[in-house]
Short mmCIF file of C-alpha atoms in Angstrom, two decimals:
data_model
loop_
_atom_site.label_atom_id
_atom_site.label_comp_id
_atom_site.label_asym_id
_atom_site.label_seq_id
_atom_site.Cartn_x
_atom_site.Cartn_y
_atom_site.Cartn_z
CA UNK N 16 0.00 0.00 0.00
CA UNK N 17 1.62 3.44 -1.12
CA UNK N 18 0.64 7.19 -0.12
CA UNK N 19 -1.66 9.36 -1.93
CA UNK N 20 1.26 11.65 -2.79
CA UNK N 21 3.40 8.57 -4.51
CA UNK N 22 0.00 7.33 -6.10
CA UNK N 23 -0.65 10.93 -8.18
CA UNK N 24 3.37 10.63 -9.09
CA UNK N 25 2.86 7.69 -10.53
CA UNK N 26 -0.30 8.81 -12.28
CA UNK N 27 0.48 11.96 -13.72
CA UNK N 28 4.32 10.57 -14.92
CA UNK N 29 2.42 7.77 -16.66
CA UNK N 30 0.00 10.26 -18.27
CA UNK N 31 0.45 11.58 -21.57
CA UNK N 32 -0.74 14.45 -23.52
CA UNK N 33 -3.01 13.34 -26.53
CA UNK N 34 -1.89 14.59 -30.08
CA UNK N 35 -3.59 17.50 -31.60
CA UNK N 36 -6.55 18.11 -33.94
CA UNK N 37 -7.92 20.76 -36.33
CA UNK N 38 -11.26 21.85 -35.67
CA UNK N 39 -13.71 24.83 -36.64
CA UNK N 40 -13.69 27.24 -34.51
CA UNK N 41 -17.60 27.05 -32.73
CA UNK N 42 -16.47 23.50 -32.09
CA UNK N 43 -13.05 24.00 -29.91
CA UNK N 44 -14.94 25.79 -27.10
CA UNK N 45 -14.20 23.85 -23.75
CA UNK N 46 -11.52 22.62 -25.66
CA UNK N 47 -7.55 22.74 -25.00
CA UNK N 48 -5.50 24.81 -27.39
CA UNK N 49 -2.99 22.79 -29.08
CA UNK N 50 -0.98 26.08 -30.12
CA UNK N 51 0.10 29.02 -29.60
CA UNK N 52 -1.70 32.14 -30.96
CA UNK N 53 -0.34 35.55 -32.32
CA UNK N 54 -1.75 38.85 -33.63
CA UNK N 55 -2.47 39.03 -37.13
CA UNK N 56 -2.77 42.70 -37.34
CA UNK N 57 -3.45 45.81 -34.43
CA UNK N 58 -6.62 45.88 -32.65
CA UNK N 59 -8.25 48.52 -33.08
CA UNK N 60 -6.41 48.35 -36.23
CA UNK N 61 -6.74 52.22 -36.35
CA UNK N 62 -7.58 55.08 -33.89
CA UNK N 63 -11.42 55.23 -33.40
CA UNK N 64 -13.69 56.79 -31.25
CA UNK N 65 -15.37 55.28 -28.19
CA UNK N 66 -18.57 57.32 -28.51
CA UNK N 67 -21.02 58.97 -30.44
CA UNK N 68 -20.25 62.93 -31.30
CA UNK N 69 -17.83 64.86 -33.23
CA UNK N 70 -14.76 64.68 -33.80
CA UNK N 71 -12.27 68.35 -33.50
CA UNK N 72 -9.04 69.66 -33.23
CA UNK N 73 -8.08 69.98 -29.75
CA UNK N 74 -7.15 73.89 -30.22
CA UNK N 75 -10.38 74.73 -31.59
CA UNK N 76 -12.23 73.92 -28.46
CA UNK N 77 -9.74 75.49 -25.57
CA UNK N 78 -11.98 77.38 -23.32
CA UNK N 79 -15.39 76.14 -24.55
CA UNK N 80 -17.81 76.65 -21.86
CA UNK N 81 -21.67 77.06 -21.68
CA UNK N 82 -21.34 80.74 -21.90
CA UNK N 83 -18.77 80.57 -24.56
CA UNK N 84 -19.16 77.65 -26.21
CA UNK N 85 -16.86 76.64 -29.66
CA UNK N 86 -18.47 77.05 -32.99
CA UNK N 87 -17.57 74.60 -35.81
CA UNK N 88 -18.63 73.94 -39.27
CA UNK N 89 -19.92 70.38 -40.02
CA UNK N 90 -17.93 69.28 -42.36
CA UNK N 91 -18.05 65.23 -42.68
CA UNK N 92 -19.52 62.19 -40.68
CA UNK N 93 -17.12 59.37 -40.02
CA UNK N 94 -19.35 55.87 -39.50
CA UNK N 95 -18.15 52.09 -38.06
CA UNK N 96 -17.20 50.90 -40.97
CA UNK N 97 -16.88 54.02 -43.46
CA UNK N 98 -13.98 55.63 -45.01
CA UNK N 99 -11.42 58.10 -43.67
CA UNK N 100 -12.06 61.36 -43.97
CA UNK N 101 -10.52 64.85 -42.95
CA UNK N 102 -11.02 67.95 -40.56
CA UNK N 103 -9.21 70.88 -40.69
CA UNK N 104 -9.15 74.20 -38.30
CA UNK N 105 -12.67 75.48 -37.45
CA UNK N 106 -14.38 72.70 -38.60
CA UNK N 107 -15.77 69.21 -37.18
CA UNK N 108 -16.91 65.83 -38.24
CA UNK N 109 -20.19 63.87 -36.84
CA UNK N 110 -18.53 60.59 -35.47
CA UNK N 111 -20.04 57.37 -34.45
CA UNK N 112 -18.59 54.79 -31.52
CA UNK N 113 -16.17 52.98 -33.93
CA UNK N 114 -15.52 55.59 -36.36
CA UNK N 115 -12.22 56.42 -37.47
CA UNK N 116 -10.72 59.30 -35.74
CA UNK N 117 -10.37 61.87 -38.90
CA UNK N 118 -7.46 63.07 -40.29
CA UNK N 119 -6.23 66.01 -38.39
CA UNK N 120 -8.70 65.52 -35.32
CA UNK N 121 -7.12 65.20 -32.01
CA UNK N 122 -9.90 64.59 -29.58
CA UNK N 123 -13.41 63.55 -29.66
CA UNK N 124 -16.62 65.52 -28.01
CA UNK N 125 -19.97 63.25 -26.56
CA UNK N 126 -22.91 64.20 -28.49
CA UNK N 127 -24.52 65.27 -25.09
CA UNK N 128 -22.16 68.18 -24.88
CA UNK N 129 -23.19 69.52 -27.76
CA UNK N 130 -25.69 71.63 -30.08
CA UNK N 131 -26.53 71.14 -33.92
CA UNK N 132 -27.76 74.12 -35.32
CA UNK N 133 -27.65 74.09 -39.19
CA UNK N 134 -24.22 73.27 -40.73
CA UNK N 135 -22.67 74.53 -37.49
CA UNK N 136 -21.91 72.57 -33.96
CA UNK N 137 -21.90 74.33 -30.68
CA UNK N 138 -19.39 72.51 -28.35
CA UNK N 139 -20.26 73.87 -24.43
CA UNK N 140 -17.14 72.05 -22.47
CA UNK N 141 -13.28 72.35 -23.68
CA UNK N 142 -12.19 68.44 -22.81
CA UNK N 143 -8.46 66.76 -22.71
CA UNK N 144 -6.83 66.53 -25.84
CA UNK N 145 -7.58 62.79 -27.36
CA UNK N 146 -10.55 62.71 -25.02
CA UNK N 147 -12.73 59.37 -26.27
CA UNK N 148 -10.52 58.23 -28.75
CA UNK N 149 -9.77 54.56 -28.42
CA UNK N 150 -6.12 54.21 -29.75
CA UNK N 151 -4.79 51.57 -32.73
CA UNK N 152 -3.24 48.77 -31.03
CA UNK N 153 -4.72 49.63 -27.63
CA UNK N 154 -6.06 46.02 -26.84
CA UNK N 155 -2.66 44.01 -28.87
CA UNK N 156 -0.40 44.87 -30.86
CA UNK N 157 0.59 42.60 -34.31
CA UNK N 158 2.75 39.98 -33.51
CA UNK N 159 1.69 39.95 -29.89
CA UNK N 160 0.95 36.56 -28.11
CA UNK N 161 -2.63 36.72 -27.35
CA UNK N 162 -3.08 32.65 -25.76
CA UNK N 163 -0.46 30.19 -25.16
CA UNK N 164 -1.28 26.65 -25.44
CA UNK N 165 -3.00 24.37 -22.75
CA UNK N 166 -5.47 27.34 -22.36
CA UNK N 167 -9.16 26.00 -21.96
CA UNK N 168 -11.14 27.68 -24.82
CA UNK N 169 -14.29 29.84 -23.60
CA UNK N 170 -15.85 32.60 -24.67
CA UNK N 171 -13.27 35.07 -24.03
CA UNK N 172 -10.59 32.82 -26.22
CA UNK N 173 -13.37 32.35 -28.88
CA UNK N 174 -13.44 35.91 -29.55
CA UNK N 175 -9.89 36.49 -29.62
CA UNK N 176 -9.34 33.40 -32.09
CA UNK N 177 -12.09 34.93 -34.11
CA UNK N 178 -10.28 38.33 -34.05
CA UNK N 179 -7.37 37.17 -35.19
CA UNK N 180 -9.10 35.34 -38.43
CA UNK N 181 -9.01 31.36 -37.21
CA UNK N 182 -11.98 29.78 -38.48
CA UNK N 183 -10.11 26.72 -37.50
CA UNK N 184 -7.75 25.89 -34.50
CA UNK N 185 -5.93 23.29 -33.32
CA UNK N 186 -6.91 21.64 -30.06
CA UNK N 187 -5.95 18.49 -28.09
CA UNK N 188 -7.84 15.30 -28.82
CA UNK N 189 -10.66 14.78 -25.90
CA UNK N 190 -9.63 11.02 -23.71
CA UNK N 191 -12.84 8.56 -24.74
CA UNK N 192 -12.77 7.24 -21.14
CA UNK N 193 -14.50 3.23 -20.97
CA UNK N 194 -16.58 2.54 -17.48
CA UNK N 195 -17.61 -0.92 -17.08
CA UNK N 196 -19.26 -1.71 -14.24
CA UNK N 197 -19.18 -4.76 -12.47
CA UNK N 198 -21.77 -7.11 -9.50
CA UNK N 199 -24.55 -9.56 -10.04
CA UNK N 200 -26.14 -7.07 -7.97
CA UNK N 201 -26.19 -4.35 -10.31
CA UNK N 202 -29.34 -3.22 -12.25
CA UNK N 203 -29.16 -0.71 -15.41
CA UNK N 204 -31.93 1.96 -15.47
CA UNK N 205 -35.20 0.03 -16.66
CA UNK N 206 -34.35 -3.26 -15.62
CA UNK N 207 -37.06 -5.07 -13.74
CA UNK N 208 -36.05 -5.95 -9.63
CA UNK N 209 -36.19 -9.52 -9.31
CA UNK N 210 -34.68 -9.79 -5.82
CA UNK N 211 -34.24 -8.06 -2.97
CA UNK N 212 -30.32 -7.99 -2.94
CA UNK N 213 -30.04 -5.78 -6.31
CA UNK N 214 -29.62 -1.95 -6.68
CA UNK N 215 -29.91 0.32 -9.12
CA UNK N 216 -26.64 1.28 -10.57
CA UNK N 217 -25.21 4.73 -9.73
CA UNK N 218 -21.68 5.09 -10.25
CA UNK N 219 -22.30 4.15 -14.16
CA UNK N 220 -23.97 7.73 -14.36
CA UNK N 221 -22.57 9.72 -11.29
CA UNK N 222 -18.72 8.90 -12.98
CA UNK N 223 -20.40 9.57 -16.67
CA UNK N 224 -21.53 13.26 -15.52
CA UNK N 225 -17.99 13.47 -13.57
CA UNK N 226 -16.04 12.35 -16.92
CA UNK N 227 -18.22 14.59 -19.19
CA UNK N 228 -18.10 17.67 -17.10
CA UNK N 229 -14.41 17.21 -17.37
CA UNK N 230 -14.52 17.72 -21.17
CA UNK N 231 -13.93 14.11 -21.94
CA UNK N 232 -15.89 11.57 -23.90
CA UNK N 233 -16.92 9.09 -21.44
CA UNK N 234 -18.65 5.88 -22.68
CA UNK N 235 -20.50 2.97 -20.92
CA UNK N 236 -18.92 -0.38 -21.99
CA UNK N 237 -21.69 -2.13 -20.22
CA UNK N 238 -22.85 -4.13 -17.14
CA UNK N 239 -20.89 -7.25 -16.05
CA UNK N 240 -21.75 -10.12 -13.96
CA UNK N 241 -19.97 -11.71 -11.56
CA UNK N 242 -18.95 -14.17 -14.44
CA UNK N 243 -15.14 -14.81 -16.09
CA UNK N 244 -16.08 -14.60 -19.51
CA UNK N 245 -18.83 -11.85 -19.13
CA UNK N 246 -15.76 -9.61 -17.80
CA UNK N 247 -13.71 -10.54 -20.31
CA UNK N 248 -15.89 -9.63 -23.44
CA UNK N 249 -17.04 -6.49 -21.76
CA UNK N 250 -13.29 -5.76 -21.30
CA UNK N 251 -12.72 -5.78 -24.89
CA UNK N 252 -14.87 -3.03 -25.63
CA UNK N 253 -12.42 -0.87 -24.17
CA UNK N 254 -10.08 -1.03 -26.73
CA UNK N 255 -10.61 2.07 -28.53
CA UNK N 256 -10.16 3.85 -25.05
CA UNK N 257 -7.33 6.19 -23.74
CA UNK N 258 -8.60 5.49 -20.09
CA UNK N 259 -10.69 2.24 -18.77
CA UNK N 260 -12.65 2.54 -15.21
CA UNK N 261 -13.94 -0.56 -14.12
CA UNK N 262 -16.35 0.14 -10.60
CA UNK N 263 -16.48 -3.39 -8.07
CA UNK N 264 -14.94 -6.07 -7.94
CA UNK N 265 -15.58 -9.52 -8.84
CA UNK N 266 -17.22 -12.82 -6.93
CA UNK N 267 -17.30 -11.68 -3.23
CA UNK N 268 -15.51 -8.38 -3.53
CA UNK N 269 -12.01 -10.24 -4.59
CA UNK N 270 -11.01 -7.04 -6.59
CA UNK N 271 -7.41 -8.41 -7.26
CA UNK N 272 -9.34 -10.66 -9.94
CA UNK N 273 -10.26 -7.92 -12.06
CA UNK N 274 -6.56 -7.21 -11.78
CA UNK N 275 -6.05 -10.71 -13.05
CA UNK N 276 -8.75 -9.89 -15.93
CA UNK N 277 -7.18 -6.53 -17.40
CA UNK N 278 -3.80 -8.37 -18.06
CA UNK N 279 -5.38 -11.46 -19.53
CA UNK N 280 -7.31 -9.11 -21.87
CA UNK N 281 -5.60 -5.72 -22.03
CA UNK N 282 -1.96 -6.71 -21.23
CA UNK N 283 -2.72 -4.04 -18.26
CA UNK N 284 0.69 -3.58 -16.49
CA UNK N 285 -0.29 -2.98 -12.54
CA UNK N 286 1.97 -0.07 -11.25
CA UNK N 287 -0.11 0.27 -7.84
CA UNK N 288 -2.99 -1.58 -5.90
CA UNK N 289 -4.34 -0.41 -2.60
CA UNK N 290 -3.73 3.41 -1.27
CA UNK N 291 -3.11 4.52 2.06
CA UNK N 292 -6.35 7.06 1.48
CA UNK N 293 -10.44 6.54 2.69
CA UNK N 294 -12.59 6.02 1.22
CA UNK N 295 -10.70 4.45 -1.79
CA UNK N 296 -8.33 2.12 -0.75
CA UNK N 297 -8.42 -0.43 -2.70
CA UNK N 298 -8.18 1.29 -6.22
CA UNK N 299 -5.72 -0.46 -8.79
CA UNK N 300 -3.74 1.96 -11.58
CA UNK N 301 -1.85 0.77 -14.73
CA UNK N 302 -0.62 1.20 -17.72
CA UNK N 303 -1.98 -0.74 -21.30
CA UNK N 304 -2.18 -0.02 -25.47
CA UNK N 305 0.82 -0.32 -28.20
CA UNK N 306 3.56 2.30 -25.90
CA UNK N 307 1.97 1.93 -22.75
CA UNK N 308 0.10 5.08 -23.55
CA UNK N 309 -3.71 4.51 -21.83
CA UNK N 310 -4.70 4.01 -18.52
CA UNK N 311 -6.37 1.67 -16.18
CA UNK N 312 -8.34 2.80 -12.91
CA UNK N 313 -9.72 -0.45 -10.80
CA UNK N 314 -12.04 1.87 -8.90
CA UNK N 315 -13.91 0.13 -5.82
CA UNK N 316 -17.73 0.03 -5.99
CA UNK N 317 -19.06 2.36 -2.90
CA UNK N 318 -20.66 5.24 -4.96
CA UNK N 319 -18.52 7.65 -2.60
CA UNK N 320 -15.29 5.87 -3.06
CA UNK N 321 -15.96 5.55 -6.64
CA UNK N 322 -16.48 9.64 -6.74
CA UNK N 323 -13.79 10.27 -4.28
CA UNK N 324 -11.52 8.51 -6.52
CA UNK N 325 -12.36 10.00 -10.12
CA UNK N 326 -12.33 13.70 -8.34
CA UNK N 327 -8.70 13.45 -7.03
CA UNK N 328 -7.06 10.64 -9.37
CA UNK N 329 -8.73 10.78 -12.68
CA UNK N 330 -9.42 14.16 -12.73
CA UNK N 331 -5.77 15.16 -13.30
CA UNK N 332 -5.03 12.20 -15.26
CA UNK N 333 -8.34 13.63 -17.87
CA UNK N 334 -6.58 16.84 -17.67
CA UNK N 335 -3.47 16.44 -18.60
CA UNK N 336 -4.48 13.86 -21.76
CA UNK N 337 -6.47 16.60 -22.44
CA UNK N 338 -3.36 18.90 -22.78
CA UNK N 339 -4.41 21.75 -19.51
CA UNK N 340 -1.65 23.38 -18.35
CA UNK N 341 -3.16 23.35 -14.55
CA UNK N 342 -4.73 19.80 -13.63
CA UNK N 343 -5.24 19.83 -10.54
CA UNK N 344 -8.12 21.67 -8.61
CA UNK N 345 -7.41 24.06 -6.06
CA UNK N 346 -6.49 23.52 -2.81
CA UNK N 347 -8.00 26.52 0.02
CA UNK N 348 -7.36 26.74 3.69
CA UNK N 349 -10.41 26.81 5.50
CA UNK N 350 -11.36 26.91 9.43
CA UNK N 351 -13.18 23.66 10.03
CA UNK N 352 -16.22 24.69 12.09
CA UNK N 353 -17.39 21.84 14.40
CA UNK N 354 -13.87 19.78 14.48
CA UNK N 355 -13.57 16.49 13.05
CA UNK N 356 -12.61 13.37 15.30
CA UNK N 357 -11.76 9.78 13.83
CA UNK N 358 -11.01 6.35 15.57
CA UNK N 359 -7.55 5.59 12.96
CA UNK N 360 -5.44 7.38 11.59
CA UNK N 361 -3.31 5.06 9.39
CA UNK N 362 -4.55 6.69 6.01
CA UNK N 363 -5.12 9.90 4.52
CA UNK N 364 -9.00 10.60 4.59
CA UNK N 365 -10.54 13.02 2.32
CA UNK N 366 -13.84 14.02 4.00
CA UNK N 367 -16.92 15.69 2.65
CA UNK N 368 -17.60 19.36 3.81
CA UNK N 369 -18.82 22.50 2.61
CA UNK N 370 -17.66 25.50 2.02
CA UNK N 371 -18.35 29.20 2.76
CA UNK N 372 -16.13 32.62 1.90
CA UNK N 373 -16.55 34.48 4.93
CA UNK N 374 -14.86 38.11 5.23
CA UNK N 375 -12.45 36.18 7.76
CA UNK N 376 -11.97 33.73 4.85
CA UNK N 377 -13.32 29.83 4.24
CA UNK N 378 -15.14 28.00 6.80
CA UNK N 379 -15.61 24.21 5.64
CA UNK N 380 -18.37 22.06 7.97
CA UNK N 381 -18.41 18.47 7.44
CA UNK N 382 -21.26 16.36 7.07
CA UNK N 383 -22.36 13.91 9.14
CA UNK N 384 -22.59 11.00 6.41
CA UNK N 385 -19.04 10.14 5.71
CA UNK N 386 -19.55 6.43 4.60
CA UNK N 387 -18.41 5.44 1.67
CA UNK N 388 -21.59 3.85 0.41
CA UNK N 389 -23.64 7.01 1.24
CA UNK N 390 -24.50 8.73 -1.89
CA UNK N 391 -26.28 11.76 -0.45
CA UNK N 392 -23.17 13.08 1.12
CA UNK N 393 -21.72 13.76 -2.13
CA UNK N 394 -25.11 16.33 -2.81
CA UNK N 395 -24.26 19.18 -1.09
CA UNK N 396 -19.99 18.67 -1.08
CA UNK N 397 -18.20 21.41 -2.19
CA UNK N 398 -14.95 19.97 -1.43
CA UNK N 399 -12.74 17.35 0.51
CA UNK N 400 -10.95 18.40 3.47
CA UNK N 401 -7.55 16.52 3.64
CA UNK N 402 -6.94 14.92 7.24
CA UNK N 403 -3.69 13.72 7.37
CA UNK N 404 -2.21 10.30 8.56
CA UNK N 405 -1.68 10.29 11.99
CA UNK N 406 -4.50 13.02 12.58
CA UNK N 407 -7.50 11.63 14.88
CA UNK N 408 -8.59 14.90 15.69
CA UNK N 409 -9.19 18.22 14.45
CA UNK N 410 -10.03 20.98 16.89
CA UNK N 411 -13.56 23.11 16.36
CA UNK N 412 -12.33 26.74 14.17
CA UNK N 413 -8.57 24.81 13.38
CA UNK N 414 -7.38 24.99 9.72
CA UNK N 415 -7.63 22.26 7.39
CA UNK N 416 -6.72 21.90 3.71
CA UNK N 417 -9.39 21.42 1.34
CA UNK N 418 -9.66 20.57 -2.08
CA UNK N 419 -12.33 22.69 -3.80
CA UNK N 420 -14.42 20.81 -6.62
CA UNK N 421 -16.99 22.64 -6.79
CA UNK N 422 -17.40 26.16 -6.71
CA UNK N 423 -21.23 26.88 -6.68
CA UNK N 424 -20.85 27.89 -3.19
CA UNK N 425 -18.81 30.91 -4.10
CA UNK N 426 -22.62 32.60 -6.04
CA UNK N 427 -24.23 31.75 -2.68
CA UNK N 428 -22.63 34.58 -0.37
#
């Protein structure tokens, strides 16, 4: 049995980045960029204005007031979109937010300072020279790194790609993780009850919605009996998989035979069973495919464990196929309100609590329902709080680490 700490080691050094991909642009969001991108040209590729108004030469409106205001001949209009044009002393040009700053204007005057009277414009406040003018290159200058790659693509980098004229992009490939799950006991959604020792299955779907919302591809490989061969075929679905999770284990909870069933059928090379953490201790990692390249998680069956396991293993594992450059979520320090008391301490236990940003910073409460098989506990988590081997108690209002999965909390202050 190894520690936590030696466990993610092993798991992220055995990880590799999948190879890139071209794809249009609508299509990469939530996607990793696969490379670098640069300016193709300034934004705003010429001085503009930032209002609606008209557009002057700085000298012409020194010591404009309301009792003295500047008189200018309207001369031209300068639209988003239209073509240069020209001002010259005494005169003035109607300008529109986005319209090029004329040639031989200096500064730009809001419509609501002024008076349109005829050909003529009455301008009642003298403003700073290049008042309202939005300057070329003020957001990037050509040549300018805008993204580096391993940036997740939203809405802000879908812009900027589109700026910068990329109707395509390149982008990692997304991990098509397998989950097979495994029990006599196990029912799919639909299937009839037939005895009193089956359950519906949860982990199938509670580690599909984990694997999606991590931007891979998950896919269900099926439902397994406790039978040999049944495992065996269902394992060989997973070949076109970067990542396999199988959840329980096989006959009466024996999980070192699904070990036994991965390297029969997947040449699975075992590079850890059993993990000094609760609840998952007995998970199982390797290594299978042509270079050793995909990865095997033998996750154990208690929905919590199963969860526990995906949010601090697979997680980064997902992430880094998936090309991030940050994979791991972030880690707070929070006052445990309540305390936190435990009967051994021989493993690392990742408990579930919630969280709340005070002004005097996080408070995390932990639930009640810490059992691994208890689903429900997992509702309301925001995060785990680490409690470290050798730690069987934590003091009410003492600090605590805590791994923050979910944020929600942060849009309920």
């Amino acid at each position: 049995m190894i520690r936590f700490d030696e466990a993610m080691e092993i798991i992220v050094n055995n990880t590799c980045v999948l190879p890139k991909e071209k794809v249009f642009l609508p299509d990469a969001l939530g996607r990793v960029l696969a490379e670098d991108v640069y300016a193709d040209r300034d934004n705003p590729p010429a001085d503009n204005s930032g209002m609606d108004g008209f557009a002057v030469k700085y000298e012409d409106i020194v010591g404009a007031s309301e009792d003295n205001p500047a008189v200018l001949k309207i001369v031209a209009e300068s639209r988003a979109g239209g073509e240069l044009v020209k001002v010259e002393k005494g005169t003035a040009a109607y300008i529109y937010t986005g319209g090029l700053i004329p040639e031989g204007a200096d500064t730009v005057i809001q419509k609501e300072l002024t008076k349109v009277e005829d050909d003529k414009v009455f301008i009642f406040q003298e403003l700073p020279k290049g008042a309202n003018i939005r300057p070329q290159g003020g957001d990037f200058r050509k040549g300018d790194l805008l993204i580096k790659a391993g940036k997740v693509i939203k809405s802000a980098e879908l812009g900027i790609l589109s700026s910068v004229n990329k109707p395509t992009v390149y982008v990692h490939r997304e991990p098509v993780v397998g989950i097979l799950t495994t029990g006599d006991e196990i029912l799919d959604l639909g299937e009839p009850v037939t005895k009193l020792s089956q359950i519906r299955t949860s982990n199938t779907y509670s580690l599909y919605g984990q694997i999606k919302s991590m931007g891979a591809k998950p896919v269900i490989l099926g439902f397994a009996k406790d039978d040999p061969e049944d495992i065996k075929e269902k394992l060989s679905y997973a070949e076109s998989c970067d990542i396999l999770l199988t959840t329980g284990g096989i006959s009466v909870g024996d999980y070192d035979l699904v070990k036994d069933f991965v390297t029969e059928v997947l040449d699975v090379e075992i590079l850890f069973w059993k993990v000094a953490q609760k609840p998952g201790k007995p998970v199982a990692f390797g290594v299978w495919g042509n270079r050793k390249e995909k990865l095997f998680f033998g996750i154990p069956g208690n929905p919590v464990a199963a969860m526990t396991v995906v949010e601090t293993m697979v997680k980064p594992a997902v992430r880094k196929m998936r090309g991030e450059g940050h994979i791991f979520d972030p880690v707070v320090k929070a006052r445990l309100e309540g305390g936190y008391k435990r009967k051994k301490a021989e493993r690392l236990e990742f408990i579930k609590v919630s969280l709340e940003l005070t002004d005097h910073g996080f408070v995390a409460r932990a639930f009640k329902k810490q059992a691994s098989n208890l689903l429900t506990s997992m509702l309301y988590a925001d995060g785990f709080g680490l409690i470290d081997i050798g730690v069987k108690e934590v003091g009410d209002g003492e600090m605590i680490d805590v791994i923050v999965f979910d944020t929600d909390f942060m849009r309920k202050r």
